Amino acid sequence: MTALAVSVHGLKKAYKQHTVLNGVNFEVKRGSVFALLGSNGAGKTTIIKILTTLIQANEGKAEVCGIDVAHSPEQVREKISLTGQNIAVDEILTGRENLDLVAKLRHLPDRKAITAASLKQFDLEEAGDKPLATYSGGMKRRLDLAMTMLGSPELVFLDEPSVGLDPEARLALWDTIKKMAASGITIFLTTQYLEEAEALADQIAILHEGQIIVQGTLDELKAILPAKQIEYVEKQPSLEEIFLAVTGKKGE
């Protein structure tokens, strides 16, 4: 088994005359939380779509769980799960019925037990038999993640999962993601919330103008900026300051 969950080399993607990705390179270790940062339109979702076999790159090579995404897309899909920006739940069904439907589609055995365990894991037991119309946005997102986790995927892609959530729901989501990562699942996260990457990620990469311009741990990224002058209190650079500095957007 390869030590890498994702390996991307020379990835390029263009839509007609518009180049989105222009030679993207990065790697994601198994069992880690990897955060991909970038402004709107930077190409984060395009990378997710390529890695999850929804679209194909024009050039370059991408492997997920050691499998070439272009040559063996069906094998890749057996290893992964995806939670997109839009919450993918059926508003007419209850939480339990949503989970049961996904379990059935994945041909999982003992669906009743699996569904009950999932509701408990994601703190949705009391709401399990209530229609989705009664759920808050945070509860719907937790159910979405619960559905994503059915079938024990090796790698979970979370494409801006906290968009639209209030601060309390966002913190609850972070706690859920931490628990997912602690179970050994690799998490590939895209986000515009820089504090989200600070709170969750083992490795952070910044995508800008079609390329990865920097990648490393938070401490490694902090080292990019000049040391802060110590007066009374030493203030470490925030991820937001690092992002603005490396993308050249500081002061705009």
mmCIF file of C-alpha atoms in Angstrom:
data_model
loop_
_atom_site.group_PDB
_atom_site.id
_atom_site.type_symbol
_atom_site.label_atom_id
_atom_site.label_comp_id
_atom_site.label_asym_id
_atom_site.label_seq_id
_atom_site.Cartn_x
_atom_site.Cartn_y
_atom_site.Cartn_z
ATOM 1 C CA MET A 1 0.000 0.000 0.000
ATOM 2 C CA THR A 2 1.398 3.364 -1.019
ATOM 3 C CA ALA A 3 2.104 5.924 1.715
ATOM 4 C CA LEU A 4 0.376 8.569 -0.388
ATOM 5 C CA ALA A 5 -3.372 9.061 -0.606
ATOM 6 C CA VAL A 6 -3.029 11.565 -3.469
ATOM 7 C CA SER A 7 -0.205 12.214 -5.913
ATOM 8 C CA VAL A 8 -0.544 14.949 -8.542
ATOM 9 C CA HIS A 9 2.096 15.889 -11.128
ATOM 10 C CA GLY A 10 1.899 18.441 -13.937
ATOM 11 C CA LEU A 11 -1.894 18.690 -13.825
ATOM 12 C CA LYS A 12 -3.366 21.038 -16.439
ATOM 13 C CA LYS A 13 -6.971 21.911 -17.211
ATOM 14 C CA ALA A 14 -8.471 24.532 -19.512
ATOM 15 C CA TYR A 15 -12.014 25.345 -20.581
ATOM 16 C CA LYS A 16 -11.739 26.583 -24.161
ATOM 17 C CA GLN A 17 -9.352 29.542 -23.922
ATOM 18 C CA HIS A 18 -9.502 29.824 -20.139
ATOM 19 C CA THR A 19 -6.688 28.038 -18.295
ATOM 20 C CA VAL A 20 -7.680 26.953 -14.789
ATOM 21 C CA LEU A 21 -4.801 24.644 -13.825
ATOM 22 C CA ASN A 22 -1.337 25.194 -15.229
ATOM 23 C CA GLY A 23 0.993 22.477 -13.969
ATOM 24 C CA VAL A 24 -0.254 21.607 -10.473
ATOM 25 C CA ASN A 25 1.966 19.418 -8.278
ATOM 26 C CA PHE A 26 1.326 18.164 -4.739
ATOM 27 C CA GLU A 27 1.113 15.048 -2.574
ATOM 28 C CA VAL A 28 -1.141 14.057 0.320
ATOM 29 C CA LYS A 29 -0.011 11.526 2.931
ATOM 30 C CA ARG A 30 -2.390 8.795 4.050
ATOM 31 C CA GLY A 31 -4.114 9.482 7.354
ATOM 32 C CA SER A 32 -3.553 13.237 7.179
ATOM 33 C CA VAL A 33 -5.785 16.275 6.820
ATOM 34 C CA PHE A 34 -4.776 18.243 3.729
ATOM 35 C CA ALA A 35 -6.193 21.721 3.153
ATOM 36 C CA LEU A 36 -6.199 23.332 -0.288
ATOM 37 C CA LEU A 37 -6.632 27.101 -0.120
ATOM 38 C CA GLY A 38 -7.350 29.544 -2.909
ATOM 39 C CA SER A 39 -9.489 32.477 -3.893
ATOM 40 C CA ASN A 40 -12.785 32.089 -5.752
ATOM 41 C CA GLY A 41 -12.061 30.740 -9.222
ATOM 42 C CA ALA A 42 -8.568 29.554 -8.312
ATOM 43 C CA GLY A 43 -9.374 25.997 -9.423
ATOM 44 C CA LYS A 44 -9.914 24.187 -6.112
ATOM 45 C CA THR A 45 -13.172 22.555 -7.189
ATOM 46 C CA THR A 46 -11.651 21.662 -10.572
ATOM 47 C CA ILE A 47 -8.911 19.713 -8.772
ATOM 48 C CA ILE A 48 -11.543 17.958 -6.655
ATOM 49 C CA LYS A 49 -13.528 17.027 -9.780
ATOM 50 C CA ILE A 50 -10.445 15.582 -11.466
ATOM 51 C CA LEU A 51 -9.400 13.568 -8.405
ATOM 52 C CA THR A 52 -12.931 12.208 -7.924
ATOM 53 C CA THR A 53 -13.131 11.203 -11.639
ATOM 54 C CA LEU A 54 -15.941 13.655 -12.470
ATOM 55 C CA ILE A 55 -13.863 15.339 -15.185
ATOM 56 C CA GLN A 56 -10.547 14.601 -16.886
ATOM 57 C CA ALA A 57 -7.423 16.730 -16.951
ATOM 58 C CA ASN A 58 -5.957 17.908 -20.241
ATOM 59 C CA GLU A 59 -2.421 16.992 -19.167
ATOM 60 C CA GLY A 60 -0.567 15.550 -16.206
ATOM 61 C CA LYS A 61 -1.004 12.554 -13.939
ATOM 62 C CA ALA A 62 -3.104 12.110 -10.809
ATOM 63 C CA GLU A 63 -3.235 9.057 -8.553
ATOM 64 C CA VAL A 64 -5.684 8.471 -5.695
ATOM 65 C CA CYS A 65 -4.905 5.649 -3.253
ATOM 66 C CA GLY A 66 -2.249 4.506 -5.721
ATOM 67 C CA ILE A 67 -4.725 4.284 -8.624
ATOM 68 C CA ASP A 68 -4.519 6.372 -11.787
ATOM 69 C CA VAL A 69 -7.728 8.424 -11.933
ATOM 70 C CA ALA A 70 -7.762 8.592 -15.737
ATOM 71 C CA HIS A 71 -7.091 4.911 -16.400
ATOM 72 C CA SER A 72 -9.087 3.265 -13.578
ATOM 73 C CA PRO A 73 -11.858 5.652 -12.465
ATOM 74 C CA GLU A 74 -14.147 2.883 -11.172
ATOM 75 C CA GLN A 75 -11.451 1.587 -8.827
ATOM 76 C CA VAL A 76 -10.881 5.124 -7.537
ATOM 77 C CA ARG A 77 -14.593 5.577 -6.788
ATOM 78 C CA GLU A 78 -14.546 2.439 -4.625
ATOM 79 C CA LYS A 79 -11.928 4.055 -2.373
ATOM 80 C CA ILE A 80 -13.312 7.576 -1.950
ATOM 81 C CA SER A 81 -16.287 9.650 -0.928
ATOM 82 C CA LEU A 82 -17.187 13.272 -1.676
ATOM 83 C CA THR A 83 -19.090 15.977 0.163
ATOM 84 C CA GLY A 84 -19.671 18.954 -2.110
ATOM 85 C CA GLN A 85 -20.473 22.584 -1.410
ATOM 86 C CA ASN A 86 -24.199 21.891 -1.674
ATOM 87 C CA ILE A 87 -25.642 19.614 0.987
ATOM 88 C CA ALA A 88 -26.797 16.441 -0.786
ATOM 89 C CA VAL A 89 -29.761 15.235 1.270
ATOM 90 C CA ASP A 90 -33.382 14.431 0.398
ATOM 91 C CA GLU A 91 -35.593 16.951 2.192
ATOM 92 C CA ILE A 92 -38.655 14.675 2.019
ATOM 93 C CA LEU A 93 -37.038 11.743 3.828
ATOM 94 C CA THR A 94 -36.020 11.475 7.459
ATOM 95 C CA GLY A 95 -32.367 11.348 8.471
ATOM 96 C CA ARG A 96 -32.579 7.602 8.984
ATOM 97 C CA GLU A 97 -34.204 7.107 5.573
ATOM 98 C CA ASN A 98 -31.479 9.196 3.889
ATOM 99 C CA LEU A 99 -28.801 7.024 5.436
ATOM 100 C CA ASP A 100 -30.639 3.808 4.593
ATOM 101 C CA LEU A 101 -30.955 4.887 0.963
ATOM 102 C CA VAL A 102 -27.203 5.447 0.649
ATOM 103 C CA ALA A 103 -26.454 2.169 2.442
ATOM 104 C CA LYS A 104 -28.719 0.390 -0.034
ATOM 105 C CA LEU A 105 -27.039 2.047 -3.019
ATOM 106 C CA ARG A 106 -23.644 0.978 -1.658
ATOM 107 C CA HIS A 107 -24.939 -2.608 -1.181
ATOM 108 C CA LEU A 108 -23.956 -2.577 2.502
ATOM 109 C CA PRO A 109 -25.044 -5.510 4.705
ATOM 110 C CA ASP A 110 -27.160 -5.036 7.849
ATOM 111 C CA ARG A 111 -28.335 -1.578 6.844
ATOM 112 C CA LYS A 112 -30.433 -1.125 9.989
ATOM 113 C CA ALA A 113 -27.445 -1.527 12.316
ATOM 114 C CA ILE A 114 -25.175 0.588 10.113
ATOM 115 C CA THR A 115 -27.734 3.400 9.942
ATOM 116 C CA ALA A 116 -28.279 3.376 13.717
ATOM 117 C CA ALA A 117 -24.529 3.471 14.381
ATOM 118 C CA SER A 118 -24.083 6.355 11.948
ATOM 119 C CA LEU A 119 -26.826 8.423 13.587
ATOM 120 C CA LYS A 120 -25.137 7.901 16.952
ATOM 121 C CA GLN A 121 -21.659 8.701 15.623
ATOM 122 C CA PHE A 122 -22.815 12.021 14.182
ATOM 123 C CA ASP A 123 -25.006 12.972 17.148
ATOM 124 C CA LEU A 124 -28.275 12.673 15.226
ATOM 125 C CA GLU A 125 -30.032 9.928 17.185
ATOM 126 C CA GLU A 126 -32.831 12.135 18.509
ATOM 127 C CA ALA A 127 -33.459 13.638 15.057
ATOM 128 C CA GLY A 128 -33.099 10.386 13.134
ATOM 129 C CA ASP A 129 -36.808 9.851 12.528
ATOM 130 C CA LYS A 130 -37.674 13.485 11.915
ATOM 131 C CA PRO A 131 -38.070 14.937 8.390
ATOM 132 C CA LEU A 132 -35.176 16.979 7.042
ATOM 133 C CA ALA A 133 -37.388 20.091 7.015
ATOM 134 C CA THR A 134 -36.949 20.212 10.805
ATOM 135 C CA TYR A 135 -33.129 20.061 10.648
ATOM 136 C CA SER A 136 -30.863 23.083 11.057
ATOM 137 C CA GLY A 137 -28.150 23.770 8.486
ATOM 138 C CA GLY A 138 -25.526 22.271 10.781
ATOM 139 C CA MET A 139 -27.583 19.114 11.316
ATOM 140 C CA LYS A 140 -28.069 18.692 7.559
ATOM 141 C CA ARG A 141 -24.317 19.030 7.024
ATOM 142 C CA ARG A 142 -23.615 16.423 9.714
ATOM 143 C CA LEU A 143 -26.096 14.079 8.036
ATOM 144 C CA ASP A 144 -24.397 14.776 4.699
ATOM 145 C CA LEU A 145 -21.060 13.770 6.257
ATOM 146 C CA ALA A 146 -22.637 10.689 7.821
ATOM 147 C CA MET A 147 -23.877 9.621 4.391
ATOM 148 C CA THR A 148 -20.416 10.301 2.973
ATOM 149 C CA MET A 149 -18.797 8.043 5.578
ATOM 150 C CA LEU A 150 -20.981 4.996 4.884
ATOM 151 C CA GLY A 151 -18.944 2.193 3.377
ATOM 152 C CA SER A 152 -15.721 3.215 5.179
ATOM 153 C CA PRO A 153 -13.968 5.198 2.417
ATOM 154 C CA GLU A 154 -10.183 5.497 2.607
ATOM 155 C CA LEU A 155 -10.222 9.113 1.427
ATOM 156 C CA VAL A 156 -12.919 11.755 1.910
ATOM 157 C CA PHE A 157 -13.057 14.927 -0.166
ATOM 158 C CA LEU A 158 -14.730 17.902 1.539
ATOM 159 C CA ASP A 159 -15.267 20.772 -0.882
ATOM 160 C CA GLU A 160 -15.872 23.890 1.239
ATOM 161 C CA PRO A 161 -18.077 21.965 3.701
ATOM 162 C CA SER A 162 -18.730 24.869 6.086
ATOM 163 C CA VAL A 163 -20.054 27.363 3.537
ATOM 164 C CA GLY A 164 -23.275 28.911 4.822
ATOM 165 C CA LEU A 165 -22.962 27.581 8.363
ATOM 166 C CA ASP A 166 -23.164 29.871 11.375
ATOM 167 C CA PRO A 167 -20.117 30.001 13.723
ATOM 168 C CA GLU A 168 -21.567 27.498 16.201
ATOM 169 C CA ALA A 169 -22.412 24.981 13.476
ATOM 170 C CA ARG A 170 -18.992 25.512 11.907
ATOM 171 C CA LEU A 171 -17.221 24.676 15.181
ATOM 172 C CA ALA A 172 -19.368 21.560 15.550
ATOM 173 C CA LEU A 173 -18.435 20.556 11.996
ATOM 174 C CA TRP A 174 -14.739 21.013 12.770
ATOM 175 C CA ASP A 175 -15.107 18.683 15.726
ATOM 176 C CA THR A 176 -16.754 16.096 13.472
ATOM 177 C CA ILE A 177 -13.945 16.370 10.905
ATOM 178 C CA LYS A 178 -11.324 15.950 13.645
ATOM 179 C CA LYS A 179 -13.043 12.745 14.771
ATOM 180 C CA MET A 180 -13.112 11.487 11.180
ATOM 181 C CA ALA A 181 -9.389 12.157 10.829
ATOM 182 C CA ALA A 182 -8.650 10.512 14.195
ATOM 183 C CA SER A 183 -10.233 7.303 12.869
ATOM 184 C CA GLY A 184 -7.478 7.099 10.230
ATOM 185 C CA ILE A 185 -9.368 8.453 7.227
ATOM 186 C CA THR A 186 -7.497 10.823 4.928
ATOM 187 C CA ILE A 187 -9.285 14.167 4.593
ATOM 188 C CA PHE A 188 -8.846 16.394 1.526
ATOM 189 C CA LEU A 189 -10.366 19.748 2.406
ATOM 190 C CA THR A 190 -10.895 22.862 0.296
ATOM 191 C CA THR A 191 -11.889 26.007 2.105
ATOM 192 C CA GLN A 192 -11.942 29.789 1.945
ATOM 193 C CA TYR A 193 -11.968 30.026 5.739
ATOM 194 C CA LEU A 194 -8.298 30.304 6.629
ATOM 195 C CA GLU A 195 -8.967 29.702 10.323
ATOM 196 C CA GLU A 196 -10.550 26.395 9.270
ATOM 197 C CA ALA A 197 -7.290 25.248 7.718
ATOM 198 C CA GLU A 198 -5.377 26.444 10.778
ATOM 199 C CA ALA A 199 -7.654 24.436 13.065
ATOM 200 C CA LEU A 200 -7.768 21.204 11.049
ATOM 201 C CA ALA A 201 -4.923 20.714 8.584
ATOM 202 C CA ASP A 202 -1.662 18.805 8.924
ATOM 203 C CA GLN A 203 -0.560 20.097 5.520
ATOM 204 C CA ILE A 204 -1.675 23.258 3.725
ATOM 205 C CA ALA A 205 -1.257 24.174 0.053
ATOM 206 C CA ILE A 206 -2.132 27.484 -1.575
ATOM 207 C CA LEU A 207 -3.400 27.461 -5.167
ATOM 208 C CA HIS A 208 -2.902 30.697 -7.078
ATOM 209 C CA GLU A 209 -3.082 31.459 -10.807
ATOM 210 C CA GLY A 210 -3.301 27.778 -11.690
ATOM 211 C CA GLN A 211 -0.360 26.538 -9.630
ATOM 212 C CA ILE A 212 0.513 25.476 -6.103
ATOM 213 C CA ILE A 213 2.739 28.313 -4.946
ATOM 214 C CA VAL A 214 3.478 27.027 -1.462
ATOM 215 C CA GLN A 215 2.858 23.859 0.569
ATOM 216 C CA GLY A 216 3.801 22.800 4.072
ATOM 217 C CA THR A 217 2.765 22.621 7.685
ATOM 218 C CA LEU A 218 1.404 25.750 9.339
ATOM 219 C CA ASP A 219 4.753 26.278 11.089
ATOM 220 C CA GLU A 220 6.610 25.932 7.779
ATOM 221 C CA LEU A 221 4.312 28.471 6.147
ATOM 222 C CA LYS A 222 4.774 30.872 9.060
ATOM 223 C CA ALA A 223 8.530 30.692 8.510
ATOM 224 C CA ILE A 224 8.063 32.184 5.028
ATOM 225 C CA LEU A 225 7.322 35.608 6.468
ATOM 226 C CA PRO A 226 9.983 37.746 8.173
ATOM 227 C CA ALA A 227 10.181 37.322 11.926
ATOM 228 C CA LYS A 228 7.969 39.688 13.852
ATOM 229 C CA GLN A 229 9.701 42.412 15.824
ATOM 230 C CA ILE A 230 9.251 41.775 19.531
ATOM 231 C CA GLU A 231 8.105 44.792 21.473
ATOM 232 C CA TYR A 232 5.836 43.706 24.328
ATOM 233 C CA VAL A 233 4.135 40.626 22.933
ATOM 234 C CA GLU A 234 5.393 38.395 20.131
ATOM 235 C CA LYS A 235 2.641 37.966 17.549
ATOM 236 C CA GLN A 236 2.921 34.973 15.237
ATOM 237 C CA PRO A 237 1.740 35.504 11.641
ATOM 238 C CA SER A 238 -1.745 34.195 10.966
ATOM 239 C CA LEU A 239 -2.556 31.971 8.011
ATOM 240 C CA GLU A 240 -4.465 34.921 6.556
ATOM 241 C CA GLU A 241 -1.281 37.030 6.565
ATOM 242 C CA ILE A 242 0.645 34.183 4.919
ATOM 243 C CA PHE A 243 -2.042 33.734 2.248
ATOM 244 C CA LEU A 244 -2.088 37.445 1.378
ATOM 245 C CA ALA A 245 1.698 37.617 1.309
ATOM 246 C CA VAL A 246 2.305 34.647 -0.991
ATOM 247 C CA THR A 247 -0.536 35.535 -3.383
ATOM 248 C CA GLY A 248 0.554 39.163 -3.603
ATOM 249 C CA LYS A 249 -2.851 40.441 -2.505
ATOM 250 C CA LYS A 250 -1.735 42.237 0.631
ATOM 251 C CA GLY A 251 -3.075 45.737 0.741
ATOM 252 C CA GLU A 252 -5.698 45.257 -1.990
#
